[in-house]
Amino acid sequence: AAPASRAAESDTSLNIILKLQDKIDSTFIKMDSGVAFAAREIQKTGASGDDGRKVIADLARSSPYAVDCAFIDAKGIMAIVEPEEYKSYEGSDVSGQEQVMRLHRTRRPVMGDAFKCVEGFYASDIEQPVFSARGDFAGSVSLLFKPEDILSSVIRSVTNDPSLYIWVMQKDGRILYDPDPAQIGKILFSDPLYEPFPDAVAFARKVAADRTGSGSYDFFDLGTTKSVRKDAVWTTIALHGTEWRLVVATKEF
């Protein structure tokens, strides 16, 4: 690309990435405030009985991205799960999940990295602690969601520019969103797909290490087996200490 058009491309990428960051962050904040409200309601109603179940069912209905919502007791057991089709998971022990352990240790809100949930797929969740009227730790309220659902929805609402290649990665290299669905869930640092592209892996490690930056790498052009050079900028979307990296790349011509 001529320097002028390269500069214009980079302006477009920066403009888009800031819009995306803002919109994804505000989507998470809205979901988080819904979970916090439900946790305060459970504190008033208690978790046993119809009132507690209604709080969880209302939360599940309140977010278009919620797969299910749960009250997880102080032992890490899913005591209430809504909506109805996920009720069979009540009684599941999730005490070993990283984000549940973190919440139990810190008694503070968490968002999990993607994990294999008891429901059988990779998902993430936002959890808020619940305390009894006396202030004792009573468990947490959880909203389970699929990261790619939120990310694809927000990305589509911000841009449908085919020249932009937008992807999202956890700091451990797991791809949470990619325009090529076959790549979602792969670990960029170790999956055989990326072995022929050492500079793409090196770029991903830089992305994992720094909250923001720019760089370039070679990888397949979307939908082809042809390798192209891509220029990229990245930034961070974060909630409760969990950080995901948002990358916007454009092809070099």
CSV table of C-alpha atoms in Angstrom, one decimal:
chain,number,residue,atom,x,y,z
A,1,ALA,CA,0.0,0.0,0.0
A,2,ALA,CA,1.1,3.6,-0.6
A,3,PRO,CA,2.0,5.4,2.6
A,4,ALA,CA,-1.1,7.6,2.4
A,5,SER,CA,-3.6,4.6,2.1
A,6,ARG,CA,-1.6,2.7,4.8
A,7,ALA,CA,-2.2,5.7,7.2
A,8,ALA,CA,-5.9,5.8,6.3
A,9,GLU,CA,-6.1,2.0,6.9
A,10,SER,CA,-4.5,2.4,10.3
A,11,ASP,CA,-6.9,5.3,11.2
A,12,THR,CA,-9.9,3.1,10.2
A,13,SER,CA,-8.5,0.2,12.3
A,14,LEU,CA,-8.0,2.5,15.3
A,15,ASN,CA,-11.4,4.1,14.9
A,16,ILE,CA,-13.1,0.7,14.7
A,17,ILE,CA,-11.2,-0.9,17.6
A,18,LEU,CA,-12.1,2.0,19.9
A,19,LYS,CA,-15.8,1.7,19.0
A,20,LEU,CA,-15.7,-2.1,19.5
A,21,GLN,CA,-13.9,-1.8,22.8
A,22,ASP,CA,-16.4,0.7,24.1
A,23,LYS,CA,-19.4,-1.3,23.0
A,24,ILE,CA,-18.1,-4.7,24.2
A,25,ASP,CA,-17.2,-3.1,27.6
A,26,SER,CA,-20.6,-1.5,28.0
A,27,THR,CA,-22.3,-4.8,27.1
A,28,PHE,CA,-20.3,-6.6,29.9
A,29,ILE,CA,-21.0,-3.8,32.4
A,30,LYS,CA,-24.8,-4.0,31.7
A,31,MET,CA,-24.7,-7.8,32.2
A,32,ASP,CA,-22.6,-7.4,35.3
A,33,SER,CA,-25.0,-4.8,36.8
A,34,GLY,CA,-27.9,-7.3,36.2
A,35,VAL,CA,-26.0,-10.0,38.0
A,36,ALA,CA,-25.2,-7.6,40.9
A,37,PHE,CA,-28.9,-6.6,41.2
A,38,ALA,CA,-29.9,-10.3,41.3
A,39,ALA,CA,-27.3,-11.0,44.0
A,40,ARG,CA,-28.7,-8.2,46.2
A,41,GLU,CA,-32.3,-9.5,45.6
A,42,ILE,CA,-31.2,-13.0,46.7
A,43,GLN,CA,-29.7,-11.5,49.8
A,44,LYS,CA,-33.2,-10.1,50.6
A,45,THR,CA,-35.3,-13.1,49.6
A,46,GLY,CA,-32.9,-16.0,50.5
A,47,ALA,CA,-32.1,-18.6,47.9
A,48,SER,CA,-34.6,-21.3,49.0
A,49,GLY,CA,-38.2,-21.1,47.8
A,50,ASP,CA,-40.0,-19.4,44.9
A,51,ASP,CA,-38.7,-15.9,45.5
A,52,GLY,CA,-35.1,-16.9,45.0
A,53,ARG,CA,-36.0,-18.9,41.9
A,54,LYS,CA,-37.9,-16.0,40.4
A,55,VAL,CA,-34.8,-13.7,40.9
A,56,ILE,CA,-32.7,-16.2,38.9
A,57,ALA,CA,-35.4,-16.7,36.2
A,58,ASP,CA,-35.8,-12.9,35.8
A,59,LEU,CA,-32.0,-12.5,35.4
A,60,ALA,CA,-31.9,-15.3,32.7
A,61,ARG,CA,-34.7,-13.4,30.8
A,62,SER,CA,-33.0,-10.0,31.2
A,63,SER,CA,-30.0,-10.7,28.9
A,64,PRO,CA,-30.1,-11.8,25.3
A,65,TYR,CA,-26.7,-13.4,25.8
A,66,ALA,CA,-27.5,-15.5,28.9
A,67,VAL,CA,-27.4,-19.3,28.3
A,68,ASP,CA,-28.5,-19.9,31.8
A,69,CYS,CA,-28.3,-18.3,35.2
A,70,ALA,CA,-27.7,-19.9,38.6
A,71,PHE,CA,-27.4,-19.5,42.3
A,72,ILE,CA,-24.3,-21.3,43.4
A,73,ASP,CA,-24.2,-22.0,47.1
A,74,ALA,CA,-21.2,-21.5,49.5
A,75,LYS,CA,-20.1,-25.1,48.8
A,76,GLY,CA,-20.0,-24.5,45.0
A,77,ILE,CA,-23.2,-26.4,44.2
A,78,MET,CA,-25.6,-25.0,41.6
A,79,ALA,CA,-28.7,-24.8,43.8
A,80,ILE,CA,-31.0,-23.0,41.4
A,81,VAL,CA,-30.6,-23.0,37.5
A,82,GLU,CA,-32.9,-21.2,35.1
A,83,PRO,CA,-34.4,-21.3,32.5
A,84,GLU,CA,-36.3,-24.5,32.7
A,85,GLU,CA,-34.4,-26.4,30.1
A,86,TYR,CA,-31.2,-26.2,32.2
A,87,LYS,CA,-32.9,-27.1,35.5
A,88,SER,CA,-31.5,-30.6,35.2
A,89,TYR,CA,-28.0,-29.2,36.1
A,90,GLU,CA,-29.2,-28.2,39.6
A,91,GLY,CA,-27.0,-30.1,42.1
A,92,SER,CA,-23.9,-29.9,39.9
A,93,ASP,CA,-20.7,-29.3,41.8
A,94,VAL,CA,-18.8,-26.4,40.2
A,95,SER,CA,-16.5,-25.7,43.2
A,96,GLY,CA,-13.4,-26.7,41.1
A,97,GLN,CA,-14.0,-24.1,38.4
A,98,GLU,CA,-11.3,-21.4,38.4
A,99,GLN,CA,-13.7,-18.4,38.6
A,100,VAL,CA,-15.8,-20.0,41.4
A,101,MET,CA,-12.6,-20.7,43.4
A,102,ARG,CA,-11.5,-17.1,42.8
A,103,LEU,CA,-14.8,-15.7,44.0
A,104,HIS,CA,-14.9,-18.0,47.1
A,105,ARG,CA,-11.3,-16.9,47.9
A,106,THR,CA,-11.7,-13.1,47.4
A,107,ARG,CA,-15.5,-12.7,48.0
A,108,ARG,CA,-15.4,-10.3,45.1
A,109,PRO,CA,-17.1,-10.3,41.6
A,110,VAL,CA,-15.5,-12.3,38.8
A,111,MET,CA,-15.6,-13.0,35.1
A,112,GLY,CA,-14.2,-16.3,34.0
A,113,ASP,CA,-12.0,-17.1,31.0
A,114,ALA,CA,-13.7,-19.6,28.7
A,115,PHE,CA,-14.0,-23.0,30.4
A,116,LYS,CA,-15.8,-26.3,29.6
A,117,CYS,CA,-19.0,-25.8,31.6
A,118,VAL,CA,-21.0,-28.7,33.1
A,119,GLU,CA,-23.6,-27.9,30.4
A,120,GLY,CA,-21.1,-29.4,28.0
A,121,PHE,CA,-19.7,-26.5,25.9
A,122,TYR,CA,-17.1,-23.7,26.3
A,123,ALA,CA,-18.5,-20.6,27.9
A,124,SER,CA,-17.6,-17.8,30.3
A,125,ASP,CA,-19.6,-16.4,33.2
A,126,ILE,CA,-20.0,-13.3,35.3
A,127,GLU,CA,-20.5,-13.9,39.0
A,128,GLN,CA,-21.4,-11.7,41.9
A,129,PRO,CA,-21.1,-12.8,45.6
A,130,VAL,CA,-24.1,-13.1,47.8
A,131,PHE,CA,-24.1,-12.4,51.5
A,132,SER,CA,-26.7,-13.2,54.1
A,133,ALA,CA,-28.5,-10.5,56.0
A,134,ARG,CA,-25.8,-11.0,58.8
A,135,GLY,CA,-23.0,-10.5,56.2
A,136,ASP,CA,-22.0,-14.1,56.0
A,137,PHE,CA,-20.8,-15.4,52.6
A,138,ALA,CA,-23.8,-17.4,51.1
A,139,GLY,CA,-22.6,-18.1,47.5
A,140,SER,CA,-22.9,-16.3,44.2
A,141,VAL,CA,-25.2,-15.5,41.3
A,142,SER,CA,-23.8,-16.6,37.9
A,143,LEU,CA,-24.8,-15.6,34.3
A,144,LEU,CA,-23.3,-18.1,31.8
A,145,PHE,CA,-22.7,-16.9,28.2
A,146,LYS,CA,-20.8,-17.9,25.1
A,147,PRO,CA,-18.2,-15.3,24.3
A,148,GLU,CA,-18.5,-15.7,20.6
A,149,ASP,CA,-22.3,-14.8,20.8
A,150,ILE,CA,-21.6,-11.5,22.3
A,151,LEU,CA,-18.5,-10.7,20.3
A,152,SER,CA,-20.0,-11.6,16.9
A,153,SER,CA,-23.2,-9.6,17.7
A,154,VAL,CA,-21.3,-6.5,18.7
A,155,ILE,CA,-18.8,-6.7,15.9
A,156,ARG,CA,-21.6,-7.1,13.3
A,157,SER,CA,-23.3,-4.1,14.8
A,158,VAL,CA,-20.2,-1.9,14.5
A,159,THR,CA,-18.8,-2.9,11.1
A,160,ASN,CA,-19.3,-5.2,8.2
A,161,ASP,CA,-16.2,-4.0,6.4
A,162,PRO,CA,-14.9,-7.2,4.6
A,163,SER,CA,-11.3,-5.8,4.6
A,164,LEU,CA,-11.1,-5.9,8.4
A,165,TYR,CA,-10.2,-9.2,10.1
A,166,ILE,CA,-11.3,-9.0,13.7
A,167,TRP,CA,-10.5,-11.6,16.4
A,168,VAL,CA,-10.4,-11.9,20.2
A,169,MET,CA,-8.0,-14.0,22.3
A,170,GLN,CA,-7.6,-14.9,25.9
A,171,LYS,CA,-4.1,-14.3,27.4
A,172,ASP,CA,-3.5,-18.0,27.3
A,173,GLY,CA,-3.9,-18.0,23.5
A,174,ARG,CA,-7.4,-19.5,23.3
A,175,ILE,CA,-9.4,-17.8,20.5
A,176,LEU,CA,-12.8,-16.6,21.7
A,177,TYR,CA,-13.9,-15.1,18.4
A,178,ASP,CA,-12.7,-15.3,14.8
A,179,PRO,CA,-14.5,-14.7,11.5
A,180,ASP,CA,-13.4,-18.3,10.6
A,181,PRO,CA,-15.6,-20.3,13.1
A,182,ALA,CA,-13.3,-23.3,12.8
A,183,GLN,CA,-10.6,-21.4,14.7
A,184,ILE,CA,-12.8,-20.5,17.7
A,185,GLY,CA,-11.6,-22.5,20.8
A,186,LYS,CA,-8.2,-23.2,19.3
A,187,ILE,CA,-5.0,-22.3,21.3
A,188,LEU,CA,-3.0,-20.1,19.1
A,189,PHE,CA,0.3,-20.8,20.8
A,190,SER,CA,0.1,-24.6,20.3
A,191,ASP,CA,-2.5,-25.7,17.7
A,192,PRO,CA,-0.9,-27.4,14.6
A,193,LEU,CA,-2.9,-25.0,12.4
A,194,TYR,CA,-0.5,-22.2,13.4
A,195,GLU,CA,2.8,-24.1,13.2
A,196,PRO,CA,3.5,-23.0,9.6
A,197,PHE,CA,3.1,-19.4,10.7
A,198,PRO,CA,5.8,-18.8,13.4
A,199,ASP,CA,5.4,-15.0,13.1
A,200,ALA,CA,1.6,-15.2,13.7
A,201,VAL,CA,2.4,-17.2,16.9
A,202,ALA,CA,5.1,-14.6,17.9
A,203,PHE,CA,2.6,-11.8,17.2
A,204,ALA,CA,0.0,-13.6,19.4
A,205,ARG,CA,2.5,-13.9,22.3
A,206,LYS,CA,3.1,-10.1,22.0
A,207,VAL,CA,-0.7,-9.5,22.1
A,208,ALA,CA,-0.9,-11.7,25.2
A,209,ALA,CA,1.9,-9.9,27.0
A,210,ASP,CA,0.8,-6.3,26.4
A,211,ARG,CA,-2.6,-4.6,26.9
A,212,THR,CA,-2.3,-2.6,23.6
A,213,GLY,CA,0.0,-2.5,20.6
A,214,SER,CA,0.4,-3.0,16.9
A,215,GLY,CA,2.3,-5.3,14.6
A,216,SER,CA,2.0,-7.6,11.6
A,217,TYR,CA,2.0,-11.2,10.8
A,218,ASP,CA,1.4,-13.7,8.0
A,219,PHE,CA,-1.6,-16.0,7.9
A,220,PHE,CA,-4.2,-17.5,5.6
A,221,ASP,CA,-6.5,-15.0,3.8
A,222,LEU,CA,-10.0,-15.7,5.0
A,223,GLY,CA,-11.7,-18.5,3.1
A,224,THR,CA,-8.5,-19.4,1.1
A,225,THR,CA,-5.3,-21.4,1.6
A,226,LYS,CA,-3.3,-18.4,0.4
A,227,SER,CA,-1.0,-16.7,3.0
A,228,VAL,CA,-1.2,-12.9,3.2
A,229,ARG,CA,0.6,-10.3,5.4
A,230,LYS,CA,-1.7,-8.5,7.9
A,231,ASP,CA,-1.2,-5.3,9.8
A,232,ALA,CA,-2.9,-5.3,13.1
A,233,VAL,CA,-3.7,-3.2,16.2
A,234,TRP,CA,-4.9,-4.6,19.5
A,235,THR,CA,-6.4,-3.5,22.8
A,236,THR,CA,-8.0,-5.0,25.9
A,237,ILE,CA,-11.5,-5.7,27.0
A,238,ALA,CA,-11.7,-6.5,30.7
A,239,LEU,CA,-14.0,-7.1,33.6
A,240,HIS,CA,-13.2,-8.0,37.2
A,241,GLY,CA,-9.5,-8.6,36.4
A,242,THR,CA,-10.1,-10.9,33.5
A,243,GLU,CA,-8.6,-9.5,30.3
A,244,TRP,CA,-9.3,-10.5,26.7
A,245,ARG,CA,-7.4,-9.1,23.7
A,246,LEU,CA,-9.3,-7.6,20.8
A,247,VAL,CA,-7.4,-7.5,17.5
A,248,VAL,CA,-8.3,-5.6,14.3
A,249,ALA,CA,-6.2,-6.6,11.3
A,250,THR,CA,-6.1,-5.5,7.6
A,251,LYS,CA,-4.4,-7.1,4.7
A,252,GLU,CA,-1.3,-5.6,3.2
A,253,PHE,CA,-1.7,-5.0,-0.5
